[in-house]
Amino acid sequence: MIKAKNICKSFTDLEVLSNVSFAVKQGEVISIIGPSGSGKSTLLRSLIGLEKINSGQLFIEGTQVKDDNKIAYRKMGMVFQGFNLFPHKTVLENLIEAPLVVNKEKKALAIKRAENLLKKVGLFDKKNSYPAQLSGGQKQRVAIARALAMKPDIMLFDEPTSSLDPELVGEVLTVIKDLADENITMLIVTHEMGFARDVSDRVFFMDQGKIISDTVPEKIFVNPESKRIQTFLTKILSQNDSSQ
Amino acid sequence: MFDYIVNVSGYILEGSLITFQLYLVTAVFSVGLGIAGALGKISKIPFLQAILSFYTWVFRGTPLLLQLFFAYYGLPVLGITLQPFPAAALTFIINYGAYFTEIFRGGIESIPEGQYEAAEVLGLNYRQTMSRIIIPQTVKRVLPATSNEAINLVKDSALVAVIGLGDLLRSAKVSVTRDFSIIPFIIAAIFYLVISSIIVTVFRKLEKKYSVYE
């Protein structure tokens, strides 16, 4: 489904991704964890073409992604930490924008699918609201539905709950969990360790631009082999405890 | 007295026809010029940016009155002779276009990067992103500044009297000199206030319309 070979990415002098290689199979759910600045977000952004990689190869469903990233967009949906909903459009308009403009779908059809997606994320009654009238959790659920409206094979989540109040995190994670059960391939950058453990088939642990561990969740969370992972987990788990 | 006011008002109203025409032509074309200029300025073409920076520097940095003199008295030296109205319209369009370029550029640049990224990952191309996502949000943000310019333009239009155009103010001045009365000036002031008030009201309506979101 996704294959990355020796991906490198630098911002001027700073190497953010160094020789990253991995493969993701259809339907797999991957959590990407690690300290901030380790390159997690940059990895996701490179996959969908928001960042241009300096070297390495990227294959999506067998096709190599080149500078023209049309393939990537067509196959992938992305959810951002900051939601990035279109504030001047209603919830429903946010969902049908790309299907109408990019895919030239019939309006009635696009609306019908958008409404079904809104029911799925539990926000059908908000379809005529503007983003500013929604809570953070609701905005993020709309953003997920908006990405799904383009029928992606792969969903990328870049810290989807990091800018939410603690009591709103659950509703967003529930929606993502439901998606995981639907066999959509997903890559999720997250700091929610409990969620990562529950939902993922594999966990990538990143540090200093490298995936230093790529394994099943039990192995990372129950019995972390590397000292660096242990230190990270101890730190983040104690933070989570104190915030609860 | 009442008859006199009606008469003079009628005369001033005739003059205001030129003011209205100039206003309309300038508003339409300078806004268009401003949008084009702003898009050029945010483009990544250094040559275009340099030209546009020079343009806004010159036209925002020199008096409109001087530009008007130049268009009407200066251009004939270069072999281009314009009638008063085209000379005035051209000057106003280019001058206000420079202000709108900067206002719209600032507005576009105030839209967060995340909006571009969201549009990009959904597959929208540059043109679709600008016309459907960025510009509509920019309109709301530049309304207050645009409203100021729209009112300034009403008052600036009085400058055309200096190149002999019979506008609102010139009609009033003629009446003052002829009748030895300041009433025409007061009438002219009332006219300007009425026009400005209408413009303020229109923009307030627009701002209200755009305030449905946020």
Short mmCIF file of C-alpha atoms in Angstrom, two decimals:
data_model
loop_
_atom_site.label_atom_id
_atom_site.label_comp_id
_atom_site.label_asym_id
_atom_site.label_seq_id
_atom_site.Cartn_x
_atom_site.Cartn_y
_atom_site.Cartn_z
CA MET A 1 0.00 0.00 0.00
CA ILE A 2 2.67 2.48 1.07
CA LYS A 3 6.35 1.88 0.62
CA ALA A 4 9.04 4.36 1.62
CA LYS A 5 12.66 3.85 0.74
CA ASN A 6 15.47 5.90 2.26
CA ILE A 7 13.50 9.08 2.61
CA CYS A 8 15.56 12.12 3.59
CA LYS A 9 14.30 15.57 4.32
CA SER A 10 16.18 18.61 5.58
CA PHE A 11 15.13 22.12 6.41
CA THR A 12 18.22 24.16 5.52
CA ASP A 13 20.85 22.67 7.87
CA LEU A 14 18.56 20.58 9.99
CA GLU A 15 18.03 16.99 8.93
CA VAL A 16 14.49 16.08 9.93
CA LEU A 17 14.16 12.68 8.26
CA SER A 18 17.23 10.59 7.69
CA ASN A 19 16.98 7.46 5.60
CA VAL A 20 13.49 6.49 6.66
CA SER A 21 12.21 3.27 5.15
CA PHE A 22 9.03 1.36 5.94
CA ALA A 23 6.11 -0.42 4.38
CA VAL A 24 2.45 -0.34 5.28
CA LYS A 25 -0.06 -2.95 4.15
CA GLN A 26 -3.66 -2.35 3.15
CA GLY A 27 -5.87 -1.97 6.22
CA GLU A 28 -3.03 -1.56 8.68
CA VAL A 29 -3.26 1.01 11.44
CA ILE A 30 0.08 2.53 12.34
CA SER A 31 0.68 4.83 15.28
CA ILE A 32 3.72 7.03 15.12
CA ILE A 33 5.01 8.10 18.50
CA GLY A 34 8.16 9.76 19.75
CA PRO A 35 9.47 12.99 21.26
CA SER A 36 8.65 16.31 19.64
CA GLY A 37 11.03 17.26 16.88
CA SER A 38 11.64 13.63 16.01
CA GLY A 39 10.18 14.03 12.52
CA LYS A 40 6.76 12.41 13.00
CA SER A 41 4.73 15.19 11.43
CA THR A 42 7.27 15.77 8.69
CA LEU A 43 7.01 12.10 7.78
CA LEU A 44 3.23 12.34 7.35
CA ARG A 45 3.49 15.62 5.49
CA SER A 46 6.07 14.16 3.14
CA LEU A 47 3.80 11.21 2.38
CA ILE A 48 1.02 13.47 1.12
CA GLY A 49 3.36 15.93 -0.57
CA LEU A 50 3.04 18.93 1.74
CA GLU A 51 6.80 18.63 2.15
CA LYS A 52 9.06 17.78 -0.75
CA ILE A 53 11.52 15.05 0.13
CA ASN A 54 15.17 15.65 -0.72
CA SER A 55 15.92 12.06 -1.63
CA GLY A 56 14.43 8.60 -1.45
CA GLN A 57 11.46 6.99 -3.09
CA LEU A 58 7.85 6.82 -2.15
CA PHE A 59 5.32 4.39 -3.61
CA ILE A 60 1.59 4.60 -3.05
CA GLU A 61 -0.28 1.51 -4.20
CA GLY A 62 2.63 0.60 -6.40
CA THR A 63 2.94 3.97 -8.14
CA GLN A 64 5.90 6.15 -7.41
CA VAL A 65 5.03 9.60 -6.15
CA LYS A 66 6.85 12.29 -8.10
CA ASP A 67 6.88 16.05 -7.73
CA ASP A 68 3.43 16.11 -9.20
CA ASN A 69 1.63 14.74 -6.19
CA LYS A 70 -1.78 14.18 -7.71
CA ILE A 71 -1.55 10.47 -6.88
CA ALA A 72 -0.93 11.16 -3.24
CA TYR A 73 -3.89 13.51 -2.90
CA ARG A 74 -6.23 11.19 -4.66
CA LYS A 75 -5.43 8.25 -2.43
CA MET A 76 -4.89 10.02 0.88
CA GLY A 77 -6.88 12.13 3.25
CA MET A 78 -5.27 14.19 5.98
CA VAL A 79 -6.47 15.49 9.33
CA PHE A 80 -4.49 18.30 10.96
CA GLN A 81 -3.84 19.22 14.54
CA GLY A 82 -5.42 22.62 13.95
CA PHE A 83 -8.50 21.27 12.08
CA ASN A 84 -8.12 23.77 9.20
CA LEU A 85 -11.80 23.80 8.41
CA PHE A 86 -12.90 26.49 5.96
CA PRO A 87 -14.43 29.09 8.30
CA HIS A 88 -16.54 30.78 5.63
CA LYS A 89 -18.33 27.58 4.73
CA THR A 90 -20.90 25.63 6.70
CA VAL A 91 -20.13 22.14 7.93
CA LEU A 92 -21.92 20.61 4.95
CA GLU A 93 -20.21 22.97 2.50
CA ASN A 94 -16.84 22.01 3.98
CA LEU A 95 -17.60 18.39 3.19
CA ILE A 96 -18.89 18.82 -0.36
CA GLU A 97 -16.33 21.41 -1.50
CA ALA A 98 -13.67 19.01 -2.78
CA PRO A 99 -16.06 16.36 -4.15
CA LEU A 100 -17.78 19.09 -6.21
CA VAL A 101 -14.75 21.11 -7.27
CA VAL A 102 -12.09 18.43 -7.62
CA ASN A 103 -14.09 15.34 -8.51
CA LYS A 104 -16.90 17.19 -10.31
CA GLU A 105 -19.49 15.07 -8.54
CA LYS A 106 -23.21 15.71 -8.87
CA LYS A 107 -24.30 17.98 -6.05
CA ALA A 108 -27.18 15.83 -4.83
CA LEU A 109 -24.89 12.83 -4.63
CA ALA A 110 -22.14 14.71 -2.81
CA ILE A 111 -24.64 16.10 -0.30
CA LYS A 112 -26.10 12.67 0.34
CA ARG A 113 -22.71 11.17 1.06
CA ALA A 114 -21.70 14.16 3.18
CA GLU A 115 -24.85 13.78 5.26
CA ASN A 116 -24.14 10.10 5.81
CA LEU A 117 -20.60 10.92 6.90
CA LEU A 118 -21.92 13.54 9.30
CA LYS A 119 -24.28 10.97 10.79
CA LYS A 120 -21.34 8.65 11.18
CA VAL A 121 -19.33 11.21 13.17
CA GLY A 122 -22.48 12.18 15.08
CA LEU A 123 -22.80 15.73 13.74
CA PHE A 124 -25.69 15.59 11.31
CA ASP A 125 -27.59 18.19 13.32
CA LYS A 126 -24.68 20.62 12.86
CA LYS A 127 -24.63 20.46 9.08
CA ASN A 128 -25.71 24.08 8.66
CA SER A 129 -23.48 25.47 11.42
CA TYR A 130 -20.27 27.35 10.75
CA PRO A 131 -17.02 25.95 12.20
CA ALA A 132 -16.78 28.85 14.68
CA GLN A 133 -19.98 27.60 16.31
CA LEU A 134 -18.50 24.17 17.06
CA SER A 135 -16.33 22.88 19.90
CA GLY A 136 -12.81 21.68 19.14
CA GLY A 137 -13.86 18.04 19.24
CA GLN A 138 -16.74 18.70 16.87
CA LYS A 139 -14.44 20.61 14.50
CA GLN A 140 -12.03 17.71 14.38
CA ARG A 141 -14.85 15.24 13.69
CA VAL A 142 -15.98 17.46 10.82
CA ALA A 143 -12.41 17.57 9.54
CA ILE A 144 -12.31 13.76 9.58
CA ALA A 145 -15.61 13.57 7.72
CA ARG A 146 -14.33 16.15 5.21
CA ALA A 147 -11.28 14.01 4.46
CA LEU A 148 -13.43 10.90 4.16
CA ALA A 149 -15.73 12.65 1.68
CA MET A 150 -12.96 12.23 -0.91
CA LYS A 151 -13.06 8.45 -0.37
CA PRO A 152 -9.36 8.06 0.46
CA ASP A 153 -7.73 4.64 0.75
CA ILE A 154 -5.30 6.01 3.32
CA MET A 155 -5.96 8.41 6.18
CA LEU A 156 -3.20 10.45 7.80
CA PHE A 157 -3.79 11.96 11.23
CA ASP A 158 -1.29 14.57 12.41
CA GLU A 159 -1.76 14.85 16.17
CA PRO A 160 -5.53 14.96 15.82
CA THR A 161 -6.23 15.49 19.52
CA SER A 162 -3.26 17.62 20.57
CA SER A 163 -5.08 20.93 20.47
CA LEU A 164 -8.21 19.66 22.20
CA ASP A 165 -9.32 20.12 25.79
CA PRO A 166 -8.86 16.81 27.64
CA GLU A 167 -12.60 16.16 27.92
CA LEU A 168 -13.01 16.42 24.12
CA VAL A 169 -10.26 13.98 23.19
CA GLY A 170 -12.43 10.89 23.69
CA GLU A 171 -15.06 11.73 21.10
CA VAL A 172 -12.42 12.19 18.39
CA LEU A 173 -10.56 9.01 19.29
CA THR A 174 -13.82 7.06 19.18
CA VAL A 175 -14.40 8.22 15.61
CA ILE A 176 -10.87 7.23 14.60
CA LYS A 177 -11.28 3.86 16.31
CA ASP A 178 -14.46 3.21 14.33
CA LEU A 179 -12.53 3.92 11.14
CA ALA A 180 -9.83 1.48 12.17
CA ASP A 181 -12.48 -1.22 12.26
CA GLU A 182 -13.44 -0.42 8.68
CA ASN A 183 -10.21 -1.55 7.17
CA ILE A 184 -9.02 1.90 6.11
CA THR A 185 -5.25 2.17 6.13
CA MET A 186 -4.24 4.75 8.71
CA LEU A 187 -1.14 6.47 9.97
CA ILE A 188 -1.65 8.36 13.20
CA VAL A 189 0.86 10.67 14.83
CA THR A 190 -0.26 10.81 18.43
CA HIS A 191 0.71 11.39 22.04
CA GLU A 192 -2.23 9.33 23.31
CA MET A 193 -0.38 6.20 24.35
CA GLY A 194 -3.40 4.25 25.56
CA PHE A 195 -5.11 4.90 22.25
CA ALA A 196 -2.02 3.97 20.24
CA ARG A 197 -1.83 0.71 22.13
CA ASP A 198 -5.51 -0.11 21.61
CA VAL A 199 -5.96 0.83 18.03
CA SER A 200 -2.75 0.10 16.17
CA ASP A 201 -1.43 -2.96 14.44
CA ARG A 202 2.06 -1.55 14.60
CA VAL A 203 3.77 1.32 16.32
CA PHE A 204 6.63 3.35 14.88
CA PHE A 205 8.81 4.97 17.48
CA MET A 206 10.70 7.89 15.98
CA ASP A 207 13.69 9.70 17.34
CA GLN A 208 16.00 12.19 15.62
CA GLY A 209 14.56 11.62 12.18
CA LYS A 210 14.67 7.84 12.27
CA ILE A 211 12.19 5.09 12.96
CA ILE A 212 14.11 3.35 15.70
CA SER A 213 11.43 0.83 16.46
CA ASP A 214 8.74 -0.67 14.22
CA THR A 215 6.86 -3.33 16.08
CA VAL A 216 3.54 -4.50 17.56
CA PRO A 217 2.15 -2.33 20.36
CA GLU A 218 2.59 -4.94 23.11
CA LYS A 219 6.28 -4.99 22.51
CA ILE A 220 6.71 -1.25 22.79
CA PHE A 221 4.38 -0.61 25.69
CA VAL A 222 4.77 -3.74 27.76
CA ASN A 223 8.35 -4.56 27.19
CA PRO A 224 10.26 -1.74 25.51
CA GLU A 225 13.66 -2.93 24.51
CA SER A 226 15.43 0.35 24.07
CA LYS A 227 16.36 2.71 26.83
CA ARG A 228 15.25 5.71 24.79
CA ILE A 229 11.73 4.35 24.39
CA GLN A 230 11.55 3.57 28.09
CA THR A 231 12.58 7.09 29.03
CA PHE A 232 10.08 8.60 26.61
CA LEU A 233 7.21 6.45 27.83
CA THR A 234 7.93 7.08 31.49
CA LYS A 235 7.99 10.80 30.84
CA ILE A 236 4.84 10.98 28.75
CA LEU A 237 2.85 8.63 30.97
CA SER A 238 3.66 10.63 34.09
CA GLN A 239 2.55 13.77 32.22
CA ASN A 240 -0.73 12.14 31.27
CA ASP A 241 -1.30 11.09 34.88
CA SER A 242 -0.71 14.54 36.22
CA SER A 243 -3.06 16.11 33.68
CA GLN A 244 -5.90 13.80 34.64
CA MET B 1 -34.41 81.80 -0.35
CA PHE B 2 -35.98 78.38 -0.74
CA ASP B 3 -36.06 78.81 -4.50
CA TYR B 4 -32.42 79.80 -4.47
CA ILE B 5 -31.42 76.65 -2.53
CA VAL B 6 -33.39 74.46 -4.96
CA ASN B 7 -31.76 76.16 -7.94
CA VAL B 8 -28.24 75.90 -6.63
CA SER B 9 -28.82 72.32 -5.51
CA GLY B 10 -29.93 71.44 -9.00
CA TYR B 11 -26.80 73.00 -10.44
CA ILE B 12 -24.54 71.24 -7.95
CA LEU B 13 -26.35 67.98 -8.62
CA GLU B 14 -25.48 68.34 -12.30
CA GLY B 15 -21.85 68.70 -11.33
CA SER B 16 -22.08 65.66 -9.09
CA LEU B 17 -22.85 63.58 -12.17
CA ILE B 18 -19.16 63.76 -13.09
CA THR B 19 -18.27 62.88 -9.51
CA PHE B 20 -20.48 59.80 -9.66
CA GLN B 21 -19.09 58.69 -13.00
CA LEU B 22 -15.53 59.07 -11.80
CA TYR B 23 -16.38 57.27 -8.60
CA LEU B 24 -17.92 54.31 -10.36
CA VAL B 25 -15.17 53.91 -12.96
CA THR B 26 -12.45 54.21 -10.31
CA ALA B 27 -14.14 51.80 -7.90
CA VAL B 28 -14.59 49.05 -10.48
CA PHE B 29 -11.19 49.24 -12.15
CA SER B 30 -9.02 50.03 -9.14
CA VAL B 31 -10.42 47.08 -7.18
CA GLY B 32 -9.66 44.84 -10.15
CA LEU B 33 -6.19 46.32 -10.41
CA GLY B 34 -5.72 45.84 -6.67
CA ILE B 35 -6.64 42.14 -6.80
CA ALA B 36 -4.29 41.56 -9.73
CA GLY B 37 -1.53 43.54 -8.00
CA ALA B 38 -1.97 41.63 -4.73
CA LEU B 39 -1.82 38.26 -6.48
CA GLY B 40 1.31 39.44 -8.27
CA LYS B 41 2.89 40.55 -5.04
CA ILE B 42 2.31 37.23 -3.29
CA SER B 43 3.52 35.34 -6.36
CA LYS B 44 7.01 33.98 -6.28
CA ILE B 45 8.16 35.85 -9.37
CA PRO B 46 10.86 38.33 -8.23
CA PHE B 47 10.61 40.49 -11.36
CA LEU B 48 6.86 40.96 -10.94
CA GLN B 49 7.27 41.68 -7.25
CA ALA B 50 9.90 44.32 -7.97
CA ILE B 51 7.73 46.09 -10.54
CA LEU B 52 4.73 46.06 -8.22
CA SER B 53 6.76 47.31 -5.29
CA PHE B 54 7.97 50.20 -7.40
CA TYR B 55 4.41 50.90 -8.50
CA THR B 56 2.95 51.03 -4.98
CA TRP B 57 5.97 52.97 -3.74
CA VAL B 58 5.55 55.72 -6.33
CA PHE B 59 1.77 56.01 -6.26
CA ARG B 60 1.32 55.80 -2.51
CA GLY B 61 4.33 58.00 -1.86
CA THR B 62 3.43 61.02 -3.99
CA PRO B 63 0.38 63.31 -3.74
CA LEU B 64 -2.64 62.35 -5.78
CA LEU B 65 -2.85 65.99 -6.84
CA LEU B 66 0.65 65.80 -8.31
CA GLN B 67 -0.24 62.62 -10.17
CA LEU B 68 -3.33 64.33 -11.53
CA PHE B 69 -1.28 67.31 -12.76
CA PHE B 70 1.19 64.93 -14.33
CA ALA B 71 -1.50 62.99 -16.20
CA TYR B 72 -3.15 66.14 -17.49
CA TYR B 73 -0.26 68.59 -17.98
CA GLY B 74 2.75 66.29 -17.97
CA LEU B 75 1.77 63.54 -20.39
CA PRO B 76 1.19 65.96 -23.33
CA VAL B 77 4.92 66.72 -23.13
CA LEU B 78 5.48 63.06 -23.91
CA GLY B 79 3.00 63.31 -26.75
CA ILE B 80 0.03 61.81 -24.92
CA THR B 81 -2.82 64.25 -24.60
CA LEU B 82 -5.83 63.21 -22.53
CA GLN B 83 -9.18 64.91 -22.07
CA PRO B 84 -9.85 65.94 -18.47
CA PHE B 85 -12.14 63.02 -17.62
CA PRO B 86 -9.92 60.22 -18.99
CA ALA B 87 -6.91 61.86 -17.37
CA ALA B 88 -8.69 62.00 -14.02
CA ALA B 89 -10.10 58.46 -14.29
CA LEU B 90 -6.71 57.01 -15.24
CA THR B 91 -4.96 58.76 -12.37
CA PHE B 92 -7.57 57.70 -9.82
CA ILE B 93 -7.61 54.09 -10.99
CA ILE B 94 -3.85 53.75 -10.83
CA ASN B 95 -3.59 55.60 -7.51
CA TYR B 96 -6.36 53.67 -5.77
CA GLY B 97 -5.15 50.46 -7.41
CA ALA B 98 -1.86 50.94 -5.54
CA TYR B 99 -3.65 51.27 -2.20
CA PHE B 100 -5.89 48.29 -2.90
CA THR B 101 -2.86 46.22 -3.94
CA GLU B 102 -1.39 46.69 -0.48
CA ILE B 103 -4.70 46.25 1.35
CA PHE B 104 -5.54 43.03 -0.48
CA ARG B 105 -1.99 41.71 -0.21
CA GLY B 106 -2.13 42.18 3.55
CA GLY B 107 -5.54 40.52 3.64
CA ILE B 108 -4.43 37.49 1.64
CA GLU B 109 -1.30 37.11 3.74
CA SER B 110 -3.36 37.14 6.92
CA ILE B 111 -5.08 33.89 5.94
CA PRO B 112 -3.38 31.07 7.86
CA GLU B 113 -1.13 28.62 6.03
CA GLY B 114 -3.38 25.78 7.23
CA GLN B 115 -6.11 26.91 4.84
CA TYR B 116 -3.78 26.40 1.87
CA GLU B 117 -2.67 23.04 3.20
CA ALA B 118 -6.23 21.85 3.80
CA ALA B 119 -7.16 22.86 0.25
CA GLU B 120 -4.03 21.22 -1.12
CA VAL B 121 -4.58 17.83 0.52
CA LEU B 122 -8.16 17.86 -0.69
CA GLY B 123 -6.81 18.20 -4.22
CA LEU B 124 -7.78 21.80 -5.03
CA ASN B 125 -5.42 23.49 -7.49
CA TYR B 126 -4.02 27.02 -7.04
CA ARG B 127 -6.81 28.77 -8.90
CA GLN B 128 -9.53 26.88 -7.02
CA THR B 129 -7.79 27.49 -3.70
CA MET B 130 -7.51 31.22 -4.30
CA SER B 131 -10.98 31.78 -5.75
CA ARG B 132 -12.95 29.50 -3.43
CA ILE B 133 -11.03 29.42 -0.16
CA ILE B 134 -8.58 32.30 0.20
CA ILE B 135 -10.17 35.29 -1.58
CA PRO B 136 -13.65 34.85 0.00
CA GLN B 137 -12.06 34.91 3.45
CA THR B 138 -9.90 37.87 2.45
CA VAL B 139 -12.95 39.91 1.43
CA LYS B 140 -14.23 39.84 4.98
CA ARG B 141 -10.90 40.92 6.41
CA VAL B 142 -10.31 43.82 4.02
CA LEU B 143 -13.83 45.26 4.23
CA PRO B 144 -13.02 47.85 6.94
CA ALA B 145 -9.92 49.13 5.11
CA THR B 146 -11.76 49.10 1.78
CA SER B 147 -14.59 51.04 3.35
CA ASN B 148 -12.12 53.75 4.39
CA GLU B 149 -10.76 53.98 0.86
CA ALA B 150 -14.28 54.14 -0.55
CA ILE B 151 -15.00 57.20 1.60
CA ASN B 152 -11.65 58.78 0.80
CA LEU B 153 -12.43 58.39 -2.88
CA VAL B 154 -15.60 60.48 -2.52
CA LYS B 155 -13.58 63.31 -1.06
CA ASP B 156 -10.54 62.89 -3.29
CA SER B 157 -12.77 63.15 -6.33
CA ALA B 158 -13.05 66.88 -5.56
CA LEU B 159 -9.43 67.25 -6.69
CA VAL B 160 -10.49 66.96 -10.33
CA ALA B 161 -11.74 70.52 -10.15
CA VAL B 162 -8.12 71.62 -10.59
CA ILE B 163 -7.95 70.25 -14.11
CA GLY B 164 -11.18 71.92 -15.06
CA LEU B 165 -13.63 69.08 -14.62
CA GLY B 166 -17.07 70.36 -13.63
CA ASP B 167 -17.62 68.12 -10.64
CA LEU B 168 -19.69 68.60 -7.51
CA LEU B 169 -17.22 70.90 -5.76
CA ARG B 170 -16.49 72.99 -8.85
CA SER B 171 -20.21 73.62 -9.37
CA ALA B 172 -20.45 74.78 -5.79
CA LYS B 173 -17.43 77.04 -6.17
CA VAL B 174 -18.84 78.60 -9.33
CA SER B 175 -22.09 79.33 -7.49
CA VAL B 176 -20.26 80.84 -4.54
CA THR B 177 -18.30 83.21 -6.76
CA ARG B 178 -21.31 84.12 -8.87
CA ASP B 179 -23.83 84.66 -6.04
CA PHE B 180 -21.51 85.94 -3.36
CA SER B 181 -23.01 83.43 -0.91
CA ILE B 182 -21.55 80.56 1.05
CA ILE B 183 -24.78 78.56 0.89
CA PRO B 184 -23.56 76.52 -2.14
CA PHE B 185 -20.59 75.33 -0.07
CA ILE B 186 -22.93 74.21 2.68
CA ILE B 187 -25.07 72.40 0.14
CA ALA B 188 -21.95 70.75 -1.31
CA ALA B 189 -20.90 69.65 2.16
CA ILE B 190 -24.33 68.12 2.71
CA PHE B 191 -24.05 66.32 -0.64
CA TYR B 192 -20.69 64.83 0.32
CA LEU B 193 -22.03 63.78 3.71
CA VAL B 194 -25.03 62.09 2.11
CA ILE B 195 -22.84 60.18 -0.34
CA SER B 196 -20.40 59.15 2.38
CA SER B 197 -23.24 58.03 4.62
CA ILE B 198 -24.66 55.86 1.87
CA ILE B 199 -21.26 54.23 1.37
CA VAL B 200 -20.80 53.68 5.09
CA THR B 201 -24.23 52.09 5.27
CA VAL B 202 -23.51 49.79 2.34
CA PHE B 203 -20.24 48.62 3.89
CA ARG B 204 -21.86 48.15 7.28
CA LYS B 205 -24.43 45.90 5.61
CA LEU B 206 -21.65 43.96 3.89
CA GLU B 207 -19.72 43.54 7.12
CA LYS B 208 -22.85 42.30 8.82
CA LYS B 209 -23.47 39.85 6.02
CA TYR B 210 -19.95 38.48 6.34
CA SER B 211 -20.13 38.27 10.12
CA VAL B 212 -22.38 35.19 9.97
CA TYR B 213 -19.27 33.12 10.35
CA GLU B 214 -16.74 33.80 13.13
#
